Amino acid sequence: MKILMLSPEIAPFSKTGGLGDAVAAMTKYMAKHGHEVRVITPAYGSVKRDSTWKAYPDPVRVELGLGMFSECAVWNVPFHGAEISFIEYNHFFGAPEIYSKRPDDSYRFAFFCKAAIDFCEQSNWIPDIVHCHDWTTGLVPAILNTRDNWRRTARAGIVFTIHNLQHQGYAPRGIIEYLGLPWGLFSPDNYESLGGLNMMKGALYHATKITTVSPTYAFEIQTPQYGFGIDGVLRHRSRDLVGIINGIDYGEWSPLIDKLVPANFNADDFSGKNICKAELQRQAGLPVKDNVPLFGVVSRLADQKGLDLLASVLPDLLSRASMQVVLLGSGDPMLEHIFSNLAGMYPEKMSVTIGYNNKLAHMIEAGADFFVMPSRFEPCGLNQMYSMAYGTLPIVRTTGGLVDTVIPWDPRMPGQGTGINFHDADPNALRWAIERALQLYYDYPSEYLSVRANGMRKDFSWDRSVEQYEKVYRDAIETRKGAFPPPAKAKPAKNKPAAKAKDAPAKAAPAKSAVPVKPAAKSGTTAAKKKK
Ligand code: ADP
Ligand code: GLC
């Protein structure tokens, strides 16, 4: 299949969290499975360019609303058997940041959505599947279903993946005019929300198929507790919604080959892990002790991650337990402050690094004994899988992908567990889980080692997930075929068969709004065409 991935992030070029990792790994493995994959993503000012970048020869003309257009450059870069096309448009993407978090973000990414489609058309690279990732790509399904529905790219199956339902992308309604979209999109069972546009919500109505990044999260987001106000839309589309767990890119995250850690190791020989632990303690400025449990945290400091629960229980735990904590993260200034203060109060027990540091993230995964992830919600989570791969026991709240990947340790079922789970998003529940970890470490040392080995032996590779995506893609292509009338030539005669063909789209379409409608913005496109 010819697969077009549209993403605001792709590691190692641009990454704020797991989305960049997930899209990069998915792309590599799709290419490995023989598909022709192109990722289109913005060339932010912070993306490092090198000699592998080849300029697409012509400027790409991006057709906007009201007959206006802009031109951008595209750079093609080979990427593990696939190709990345970077959209260079400095007016919006010249600054280093991925998300400006200013109101102009909606215009930046609206432009990106249109530029991606126009580039496919102009370069004559027509995909079978358009795979959109998160809200920044949320206008693509609408563009393909409305103003551009006559173009070849619009025949592709449209798959929309929710990596995080919390961020839905609220936009002013002026975006409709900016892109020359029909005002019909501005209605409650479409993109309209609170007087503006909700890019994620609309995309959920328009995509042919919807996926999210774990089966448990696919269930959770259909409930008011986890649905961030649009659980109703997801229940409406539940027939087309599937949860597919992310995998690990073992090329980047494997204790056997990792070059960012001081020693490599495997499940049969932990001597390398002991070296990693000692080096981590040294670098973190903690006493080097191999008989004290070391708890690691690598995280965005955001409400999603539940680290306020950790901040609540640490003062008590650090004051009485023999343990060490190494935390790397940034985000909420209040949490940054609390954790830094704790490190100041307990310099022998806690080390805090505020910021983003990939090497230290690898060091923590490899050197820690436990990894703490008390997430309030977690669509998939990659860190708990990295932890298990590195023989570091994850302590996780039972939510989303954490449920689907971590098997709780239970002394009554030896040889099965891979981590420690707790249920309530409550400090006492987390305290219980950390105390259980201390108990496992100190009182059941051989069981601790076997839980560690269990996790390391699990297979979190992408291959299985790629097969599930392939099935979704095939279904999307099939469904989308039904949404278009067959080509005029194929109509045999005036009578019955023609009538049948006319009926077919409505029957085959999964939801009313997933069917393309007639373009309402013809003036924009014709005006632009005339100029050509
Ligand atoms: P999310 O995407 O919600 O942040 P994930 O667990 O899916 O959570 O992915 C987080 C990714 O971001 C991991 O690769 C993790 O190592 C990385 N990461 C998060 N914070 C930092 C940081 N401060 N420094 C380095 N890497 C980080
Ligand atoms: C999001 C989610 C995280 C997931 C990642 C990759 O950032 O918060 O749980 O692992 O996307 O899919």
Coordinates of C-alpha atoms and ligand atoms in Angstrom, one line a residue:
M1 CA 0.0 0.0 0.0
K2 CA 1.0 3.6 -0.5
I3 CA 0.7 5.1 3.0
L4 CA 0.8 8.8 3.8
M5 CA 1.5 9.6 7.5
L6 CA 0.7 13.1 8.6
S7 CA 2.2 14.0 11.9
P8 CA 3.4 17.1 13.8
E9 CA 6.3 15.1 15.3
I10 CA 8.7 12.4 14.1
A11 CA 11.7 11.4 16.2
P12 CA 14.6 12.1 16.1
F13 CA 13.8 15.3 14.1
S14 CA 11.0 16.6 16.3
K15 CA 9.7 15.1 19.5
T16 CA 8.0 16.3 22.7
G17 CA 6.8 12.9 23.8
G18 CA 5.7 9.5 22.7
L19 CA 4.0 10.7 19.5
G20 CA 7.3 11.4 17.8
D21 CA 8.6 8.0 18.8
A22 CA 5.5 6.1 17.8
V23 CA 5.2 7.7 14.4
A24 CA 8.9 7.1 13.6
A25 CA 8.7 3.5 14.7
M26 CA 5.4 2.8 12.9
T27 CA 6.9 4.3 9.7
K28 CA 10.0 2.1 9.9
Y29 CA 8.0 -1.0 10.5
M30 CA 5.5 -0.3 7.8
A31 CA 8.3 0.2 5.3
K32 CA 9.9 -3.1 6.6
H33 CA 6.6 -4.8 5.8
G34 CA 6.9 -3.7 2.2
H35 CA 4.7 -0.7 2.1
E36 CA 5.6 2.6 0.4
V37 CA 5.5 5.1 3.2
R38 CA 5.8 8.9 3.1
V39 CA 5.6 11.0 6.2
I40 CA 4.7 14.7 5.8
T41 CA 5.6 16.9 8.7
P42 CA 6.6 20.5 9.2
A43 CA 10.3 21.6 9.0
Y44 CA 10.4 23.5 12.3
G45 CA 13.4 25.8 12.8
S46 CA 14.8 23.3 15.3
V47 CA 14.9 20.4 12.9
K48 CA 18.5 19.6 11.9
R49 CA 19.1 19.7 8.2
D50 CA 21.9 17.7 6.5
S51 CA 23.2 16.6 3.1
T52 CA 20.6 13.8 2.8
W53 CA 17.9 16.5 2.4
K54 CA 16.9 16.9 -1.2
A55 CA 14.8 19.8 -2.3
Y56 CA 11.6 19.1 -4.3
P57 CA 12.3 21.0 -7.5
D58 CA 9.2 23.2 -7.6
P59 CA 7.6 25.4 -5.0
V60 CA 4.4 23.8 -3.8
R61 CA 1.3 26.0 -4.4
V62 CA -1.0 25.7 -1.4
E63 CA -4.5 26.6 -2.4
L64 CA -6.3 28.5 0.5
G65 CA -9.7 30.1 0.7
L66 CA -11.1 33.1 -1.1
G67 CA -9.0 32.3 -4.1
M68 CA -5.7 32.9 -2.3
F69 CA -2.7 30.7 -2.3
S70 CA 0.8 30.5 -0.7
E71 CA 3.9 28.8 -1.8
C72 CA 6.1 26.5 0.4
A73 CA 9.2 24.4 -0.2
V74 CA 9.4 20.7 0.4
W75 CA 12.5 18.7 1.4
N76 CA 12.6 14.9 0.9
V77 CA 14.7 12.9 3.2
P78 CA 15.1 9.1 3.2
F79 CA 14.1 7.4 6.5
H80 CA 14.6 3.7 7.1
G81 CA 13.1 2.6 3.8
A82 CA 10.5 5.3 3.9
E83 CA 10.6 9.0 3.0
I84 CA 9.9 12.1 5.0
S85 CA 8.7 15.2 3.2
F86 CA 9.4 18.3 5.3
I87 CA 7.1 21.2 4.6
E88 CA 9.2 24.4 4.9
Y89 CA 7.2 27.5 5.4
N90 CA 9.1 29.8 7.7
H91 CA 6.2 32.2 8.2
F92 CA 4.6 29.5 10.4
F93 CA 7.3 27.0 11.1
G94 CA 10.6 28.9 11.1
A95 CA 10.7 29.2 14.9
P96 CA 12.1 26.3 16.8
E97 CA 9.0 25.2 18.7
I98 CA 6.7 22.4 17.5
Y99 CA 3.6 23.8 19.3
S100 CA 3.5 27.6 19.7
K101 CA 0.6 27.2 22.2
R102 CA -0.6 30.6 20.9
P103 CA -3.9 31.0 19.0
D104 CA -1.9 30.9 15.7
D105 CA -1.3 27.2 16.2
S106 CA -4.6 26.4 14.6
Y107 CA -3.6 28.5 11.5
R108 CA -0.1 26.9 11.4
F109 CA -1.5 23.4 11.4
A110 CA -4.5 24.2 9.1
F111 CA -1.9 25.4 6.6
F112 CA 0.1 22.2 7.2
C113 CA -3.0 20.0 6.5
K114 CA -3.7 21.8 3.1
A115 CA 0.0 21.9 2.1
A116 CA 0.3 18.1 2.6
I117 CA -2.6 17.4 0.3
D118 CA -1.5 19.9 -2.3
F119 CA 2.0 18.4 -2.3
C120 CA 0.7 14.9 -2.9
E121 CA -1.4 16.1 -5.8
Q122 CA 1.3 18.3 -7.4
S123 CA 4.1 15.7 -7.0
N124 CA 1.8 13.0 -8.3
W125 CA 2.2 10.8 -5.2
I126 CA -1.3 9.6 -4.6
P127 CA -1.7 7.5 -1.5
D128 CA -4.1 4.6 -0.8
I129 CA -4.2 5.5 2.9
V130 CA -4.0 8.9 4.5
H131 CA -3.1 8.3 8.2
C132 CA -3.6 11.3 10.4
H133 CA -2.1 11.6 13.9
D134 CA -3.7 13.7 16.6
W135 CA -5.5 17.1 16.4
T136 CA -2.9 19.0 14.3
T137 CA -4.0 16.9 11.3
G138 CA -7.7 17.0 12.1
L139 CA -8.7 19.2 9.2
V140 CA -7.3 16.7 6.6
P141 CA -10.4 14.5 6.6
A142 CA -12.7 17.5 6.2
I143 CA -10.6 18.9 3.3
L144 CA -10.7 15.5 1.6
N145 CA -14.4 15.1 2.2
T146 CA -15.4 18.6 1.0
R147 CA -13.5 21.1 -1.0
D148 CA -10.9 18.6 -2.4
N149 CA -13.2 15.6 -2.7
W150 CA -12.7 15.7 -6.5
R151 CA -9.0 15.1 -6.2
R152 CA -7.3 11.8 -6.4
T153 CA -6.0 11.9 -2.8
A154 CA -9.6 12.0 -1.6
R155 CA -10.1 8.4 -2.8
A156 CA -7.7 7.2 -0.1
G157 CA -9.0 5.6 3.1
I158 CA -8.7 8.0 5.9
V159 CA -7.4 6.7 9.2
F160 CA -7.3 9.0 12.2
T161 CA -5.3 8.0 15.3
I162 CA -5.9 9.5 18.7
H163 CA -2.7 9.5 20.7
N164 CA -4.1 11.8 23.3
L165 CA -7.7 12.9 23.6
Q166 CA -6.9 15.6 26.0
H167 CA -5.5 17.9 23.3
Q168 CA -8.3 18.5 20.7
G169 CA -7.2 21.7 19.0
Y170 CA -9.7 24.5 19.5
A171 CA -9.6 26.9 16.6
P172 CA -11.4 30.1 15.6
R173 CA -14.1 29.6 13.0
G174 CA -12.1 31.8 10.6
I175 CA -10.2 28.7 9.8
I176 CA -13.1 27.7 7.6
E177 CA -12.6 30.7 5.4
Y178 CA -8.9 30.5 5.6
L179 CA -9.0 27.1 4.0
G180 CA -12.0 27.7 1.8
L181 CA -14.1 25.0 3.5
P182 CA -17.9 24.9 3.4
W183 CA -19.7 26.5 6.3
G184 CA -21.6 23.2 6.7
L185 CA -18.7 22.0 8.8
F186 CA -19.6 24.6 11.4
S187 CA -22.3 22.6 13.0
P188 CA -22.5 20.6 16.3
D189 CA -22.4 17.1 14.7
N190 CA -19.3 18.2 12.8
Y191 CA -16.4 20.6 13.7
E192 CA -18.3 23.2 15.7
S193 CA -17.6 23.4 19.4
L194 CA -18.3 26.2 21.8
G195 CA -18.6 28.7 19.0
G196 CA -15.3 27.7 17.4
L197 CA -13.9 24.6 15.8
N198 CA -12.7 21.5 17.5
M199 CA -10.2 19.9 15.1
M200 CA -10.2 16.5 16.8
K201 CA -13.9 16.2 17.2
G202 CA -14.6 17.0 13.5
A203 CA -12.0 14.5 12.4
L204 CA -13.7 11.8 14.3
Y205 CA -16.9 12.4 12.3
H206 CA -15.0 12.5 9.0
A207 CA -12.4 9.8 9.2
T208 CA -13.1 6.5 7.6
K209 CA -11.6 4.6 10.5
I210 CA -10.4 5.7 13.9
T211 CA -7.7 4.1 16.0
T212 CA -6.2 4.8 19.3
V213 CA -3.1 3.5 20.9
S214 CA -4.3 0.7 23.2
P215 CA -7.4 -1.4 23.5
T216 CA -8.1 -0.3 27.1
Y217 CA -7.9 3.4 26.0
A218 CA -10.3 2.7 23.1
F219 CA -12.8 1.6 25.7
E220 CA -12.1 4.3 28.2
I221 CA -12.5 7.2 25.8
Q222 CA -16.1 6.1 25.2
T223 CA -16.9 6.9 28.8
P224 CA -17.5 10.4 30.3
Q225 CA -14.6 9.8 32.8
Y226 CA -12.0 9.7 30.1
G227 CA -13.9 11.2 27.1
F228 CA -12.9 14.8 27.5
G229 CA -16.3 15.9 26.5
I230 CA -16.5 14.0 23.2
D231 CA -17.1 10.5 24.4
G232 CA -20.5 10.7 22.7
V233 CA -18.9 11.2 19.3
L234 CA -16.6 8.2 20.0
R235 CA -19.6 6.0 21.0
H236 CA -21.3 7.2 17.8
R237 CA -18.3 5.9 15.8
S238 CA -17.5 2.9 18.0
R239 CA -18.0 0.5 15.2
D240 CA -15.1 2.1 13.4
L241 CA -12.9 2.6 16.4
V242 CA -10.1 0.2 17.3
G243 CA -7.3 0.2 19.9
I244 CA -3.9 -0.9 18.7
I245 CA -1.0 -0.9 21.2
N246 CA 2.2 0.8 20.2
G247 CA 5.4 -1.2 20.2
I248 CA 9.0 -0.4 21.0
D249 CA 11.6 0.5 18.4
Y250 CA 14.2 -1.9 19.6
G251 CA 16.7 -0.2 17.3
E252 CA 16.6 2.7 19.7
W253 CA 15.6 1.2 23.0
S254 CA 17.3 -2.1 23.7
P255 CA 19.7 -2.9 26.5
L256 CA 21.5 -5.3 24.1
I257 CA 22.7 -2.5 21.8
D258 CA 22.0 0.8 23.4
K259 CA 25.0 3.1 22.9
L260 CA 23.7 5.8 25.2
V261 CA 24.3 3.7 28.4
P262 CA 27.7 2.6 29.8
A263 CA 27.1 -1.1 29.6
N264 CA 24.9 -3.5 27.7
F265 CA 23.1 -6.5 29.2
N266 CA 20.4 -9.1 28.8
A267 CA 17.9 -11.2 30.9
D268 CA 20.5 -13.8 31.6
D269 CA 23.3 -11.5 32.8
F270 CA 22.6 -8.4 34.8
S271 CA 26.2 -7.4 35.4
G272 CA 25.8 -4.6 32.8
K273 CA 22.7 -3.3 34.5
N274 CA 24.7 -3.0 37.8
I275 CA 27.2 -0.9 36.0
C276 CA 24.4 1.3 34.6
K277 CA 23.0 1.8 38.0
A278 CA 26.3 2.8 39.6
E279 CA 27.0 5.2 36.7
L280 CA 23.5 6.7 37.0
Q281 CA 24.0 7.2 40.8
R282 CA 27.4 8.9 40.2
Q283 CA 26.0 11.2 37.5
A284 CA 23.0 12.1 39.7
G285 CA 25.2 12.9 42.6
L286 CA 23.7 10.2 44.8
P287 CA 25.7 7.7 46.9
V288 CA 26.7 4.7 44.8
K289 CA 25.0 1.8 46.6
D290 CA 23.9 -1.4 44.9
N291 CA 21.7 -2.5 47.7
V292 CA 19.3 0.5 47.8
P293 CA 16.4 0.5 45.4
L294 CA 16.5 3.3 42.8
F295 CA 13.2 4.7 41.5
G296 CA 13.3 6.5 38.1
V297 CA 10.9 9.0 36.5
V298 CA 11.2 10.4 33.0
S299 CA 8.1 12.4 32.1
R300 CA 6.4 15.5 31.0
L301 CA 5.3 17.1 34.2
A302 CA 1.6 17.4 33.2
D303 CA -1.6 16.6 35.0
Q304 CA -2.0 13.5 32.8
K305 CA 1.0 11.9 34.4
G306 CA -0.2 12.0 38.0
L307 CA 3.1 13.1 39.3
D308 CA 1.4 15.4 41.8
L309 CA 0.5 12.1 43.6
L310 CA 4.2 11.3 43.8
A311 CA 4.9 14.8 45.1
S312 CA 2.4 14.1 47.8
V313 CA 3.9 10.9 49.1
L314 CA 7.6 11.5 48.6
P315 CA 8.3 13.7 51.6
D316 CA 7.0 10.9 53.9
L317 CA 8.7 8.1 52.0
L318 CA 12.0 9.8 51.7
S319 CA 12.1 10.7 55.4
R320 CA 11.8 7.1 56.4
A321 CA 12.6 4.6 53.7
S322 CA 15.9 3.5 52.4
M323 CA 15.4 4.4 48.7
Q324 CA 16.7 6.7 46.0
V325 CA 14.8 8.7 43.3
V326 CA 16.1 10.1 40.0
L327 CA 13.6 12.3 38.2
L328 CA 14.0 13.9 34.8
G329 CA 11.2 16.1 33.4
S330 CA 9.8 19.5 32.7
G331 CA 6.4 21.2 32.5
D332 CA 4.3 22.3 35.4
P333 CA 6.4 25.0 37.2
M334 CA 4.8 24.1 40.5
L335 CA 5.9 20.4 40.2
E336 CA 9.3 21.5 39.0
H337 CA 9.6 23.6 42.1
I338 CA 8.3 20.9 44.5
F339 CA 10.6 18.2 43.2
S340 CA 13.6 20.5 43.1
N341 CA 13.0 21.4 46.7
L342 CA 12.7 17.8 47.7
A343 CA 16.1 17.1 46.0
G344 CA 17.5 20.0 48.1
M345 CA 16.1 18.5 51.3
Y346 CA 17.3 15.0 50.6
P347 CA 20.4 15.3 48.5
E348 CA 21.5 11.8 49.4
K349 CA 18.2 10.3 48.3
M350 CA 16.8 12.4 45.4
S351 CA 18.2 13.9 42.3
V352 CA 16.1 16.1 40.0
T353 CA 16.9 17.3 36.4
I354 CA 14.5 19.8 35.0
G355 CA 14.7 19.8 31.2
Y356 CA 14.7 17.4 28.2
N357 CA 17.7 15.0 27.9
N358 CA 17.5 11.9 25.8
K359 CA 20.7 10.3 27.0
L360 CA 19.7 10.7 30.6
A361 CA 16.3 9.2 29.8
H362 CA 18.2 6.1 28.5
M363 CA 20.4 6.1 31.5
I364 CA 17.4 6.1 33.9
E365 CA 15.6 3.3 32.0
A366 CA 18.8 1.2 32.2
G367 CA 20.1 2.1 35.7
A368 CA 16.9 2.3 37.8
D369 CA 15.3 -0.6 39.7
F370 CA 11.8 0.7 39.4
F371 CA 10.1 3.2 37.1
V372 CA 7.2 5.3 38.5
M373 CA 4.2 6.1 36.2
P374 CA 1.1 7.1 38.2
S375 CA -0.8 8.4 35.2
R376 CA -4.3 9.7 35.6
F377 CA -4.8 8.5 32.1
E378 CA -2.4 7.0 29.6
P379 CA -3.4 6.3 26.0
C380 CA -0.5 3.9 25.6
G381 CA 2.7 4.9 27.3
L382 CA 6.1 4.0 26.0
N383 CA 8.2 4.4 29.1
Q384 CA 6.7 1.4 30.9
M385 CA 7.6 -0.8 27.9
Y386 CA 11.1 0.7 27.8
S387 CA 11.4 0.0 31.5
M388 CA 10.5 -3.6 31.2
A389 CA 12.8 -4.1 28.2
Y390 CA 15.7 -2.7 30.4
G391 CA 14.8 -4.9 33.5
T392 CA 13.3 -2.0 35.4
L393 CA 10.0 -2.7 37.1
P394 CA 7.3 -0.3 36.2
I395 CA 5.0 1.0 39.0
V396 CA 1.8 2.0 37.1
R397 CA -1.7 3.1 37.6
T398 CA -4.2 0.7 35.9
T399 CA -5.3 2.8 33.1
G400 CA -5.1 2.8 29.3
G401 CA -2.0 1.1 27.8
L402 CA -0.6 0.5 31.2
V403 CA -3.2 -2.1 31.8
D404 CA -2.5 -3.7 28.4
T405 CA 1.2 -3.9 28.9
V406 CA 2.1 -4.5 32.6
I407 CA 1.2 -7.7 34.3
P408 CA 0.8 -7.0 38.1
W409 CA 3.2 -8.9 40.4
D410 CA 1.3 -11.1 42.8
P411 CA 3.2 -13.4 45.2
R412 CA 0.5 -16.0 44.8
M413 CA 1.3 -16.3 41.1
P414 CA 5.0 -16.4 40.9
G415 CA 6.8 -16.2 37.5
Q416 CA 4.1 -14.1 35.8
G417 CA 4.2 -10.4 36.9
T418 CA 6.2 -7.8 35.1
G419 CA 5.5 -4.8 37.4
I420 CA 3.4 -3.3 40.2
N421 CA -0.1 -1.9 39.6
F422 CA -2.4 0.3 41.7
H423 CA -5.9 1.4 40.9
D424 CA -7.0 4.8 42.4
A425 CA -5.5 8.1 41.4
D426 CA -4.9 8.8 45.0
P427 CA -1.7 9.4 47.0
N428 CA -2.4 6.5 49.4
A429 CA -2.8 4.1 46.5
L430 CA 0.6 5.2 45.1
R431 CA 2.2 5.0 48.5
W432 CA 0.9 1.4 48.8
A433 CA 2.4 0.6 45.4
I434 CA 5.8 2.0 46.3
E435 CA 5.8 0.3 49.6
R436 CA 5.0 -2.9 47.8
A437 CA 7.9 -2.3 45.5
L438 CA 10.2 -1.8 48.6
Q439 CA 8.8 -5.1 50.0
L440 CA 9.5 -6.9 46.8
Y441 CA 13.0 -5.6 46.6
Y442 CA 14.0 -6.2 50.2
D443 CA 11.9 -9.2 51.3
Y444 CA 11.6 -11.2 48.1
P445 CA 14.9 -10.7 46.3
S446 CA 14.7 -13.8 44.1
E447 CA 11.1 -13.0 43.2
Y448 CA 12.2 -9.5 42.4
L449 CA 14.8 -10.9 40.0
S450 CA 12.3 -13.1 38.3
V451 CA 9.8 -10.2 37.8
R452 CA 12.7 -8.3 36.2
A453 CA 13.5 -11.1 33.8
N454 CA 9.8 -11.7 33.0
G455 CA 9.5 -8.1 31.7
M456 CA 12.7 -8.4 29.7
R457 CA 11.5 -11.5 28.0
K458 CA 8.3 -9.9 26.8
D459 CA 8.1 -9.0 23.1
F460 CA 7.0 -5.4 22.6
S461 CA 8.0 -5.2 19.0
W462 CA 6.0 -3.4 16.4
D463 CA 5.4 -6.3 14.1
R464 CA 2.1 -7.4 15.6
S465 CA 0.8 -3.9 15.8
V466 CA 1.7 -3.3 12.1
E467 CA -0.4 -6.3 11.1
Q468 CA -3.4 -4.8 13.0
Y469 CA -2.9 -1.4 11.2
E470 CA -2.7 -3.2 7.9
K471 CA -6.1 -4.7 8.5
V472 CA -7.6 -1.3 9.5
Y473 CA -6.0 0.2 6.3
R474 CA -7.6 -2.6 4.1
D475 CA -11.0 -2.0 5.8
A476 CA -10.7 1.8 5.3
I477 CA -9.8 1.4 1.6
E478 CA -12.8 -0.9 1.1
T479 CA -15.2 1.4 3.0
R480 CA -13.9 4.4 1.1
K481 CA -14.5 2.8 -2.2
G482 CA -18.1 2.6 -1.3
A483 CA -18.3 6.3 -0.6
F484 CA -17.5 7.2 -4.2
P485 CA -19.6 6.6 -7.3
P486 CA -17.9 4.2 -9.7
P487 CA -16.1 6.0 -12.6
A488 CA -18.5 7.1 -15.3
K489 CA -17.1 4.7 -17.9
A490 CA -18.1 1.7 -15.7
K491 CA -21.8 2.6 -15.8
P492 CA -23.1 0.0 -18.3
A493 CA -26.5 1.3 -19.2
K494 CA -29.4 3.7 -18.4
N495 CA -31.5 1.3 -16.3
K496 CA -31.2 -0.7 -13.1
P497 CA -27.4 -1.1 -12.7
A498 CA -26.9 2.7 -12.8
A499 CA -29.5 3.2 -10.0
K500 CA -27.7 0.5 -7.9
A501 CA -24.4 2.3 -8.3
K502 CA -26.0 5.5 -7.1
D503 CA -27.4 3.8 -4.0
A504 CA -24.1 2.2 -3.1
P505 CA -22.3 5.0 -1.4
A506 CA -24.9 5.7 1.3
K507 CA -25.1 2.0 2.2
A508 CA -21.4 1.4 2.4
A509 CA -20.5 4.5 4.4
P510 CA -19.9 3.9 8.1
A511 CA -21.4 7.2 9.3
K512 CA -23.2 9.9 7.5
S513 CA -20.5 12.4 7.8
A514 CA -17.8 10.1 6.8
V515 CA -19.1 10.4 3.2
P516 CA -17.6 13.1 1.0
V517 CA -20.0 15.9 0.1
K518 CA -20.0 18.2 -2.9
P519 CA -17.4 20.9 -2.8
A520 CA -18.8 24.2 -1.6
A521 CA -15.7 26.2 -2.1
K522 CA -15.4 26.0 -5.8
S523 CA -14.7 29.7 -6.2
G524 CA -11.5 29.3 -4.3
T525 CA -10.2 26.5 -6.4
T526 CA -11.3 27.9 -9.8
A527 CA -9.9 31.3 -9.1
A528 CA -6.6 29.6 -8.2
K529 CA -6.7 27.4 -11.3
K530 CA -7.3 30.3 -13.6
K531 CA -4.1 31.9 -12.3
K532 CA -2.2 28.8 -13.4
Ligands
ADP1 P1 3.8 10.9 26.5 O1 3.9 10.9 25.0 O2 2.5 11.1 27.0 O3 4.7 12.0 27.0 P2 5.1 8.3 26.5 O4 5.4 7.4 27.6 O5 4.3 7.7 25.3 O6 4.4 9.6 27.1 O7 6.4 8.8 25.8 C1 7.3 9.7 26.4 C2 8.5 9.8 25.6 O8 9.2 11.0 25.8 C3 9.6 8.7 26.0 O9 10.4 8.4 24.9 C4 10.4 9.5 27.1 O10 11.7 8.9 27.2 C5 10.4 10.8 26.5 N1 10.6 11.9 27.5 C6 9.6 12.5 28.2 N2 10.2 13.5 29.0 C7 11.5 13.5 28.7 C8 12.6 14.3 29.1 N3 12.4 15.3 30.0 N4 13.8 14.1 28.6 C9 13.9 13.1 27.7 N5 13.0 12.3 27.2 C10 11.7 12.5 27.7
GLC2 C1 0.6 10.3 23.6 C2 0.2 9.6 24.9 C3 1.0 8.4 25.2 C4 1.3 7.6 24.0 C5 1.9 8.5 22.9 C6 2.3 7.7 21.7 O1 1.6 11.3 23.9 O2 0.1 10.5 26.0 O3 0.4 7.6 26.2 O4 2.2 6.5 24.4 O5 1.0 9.5 22.6 O6 1.2 7.1 21.1

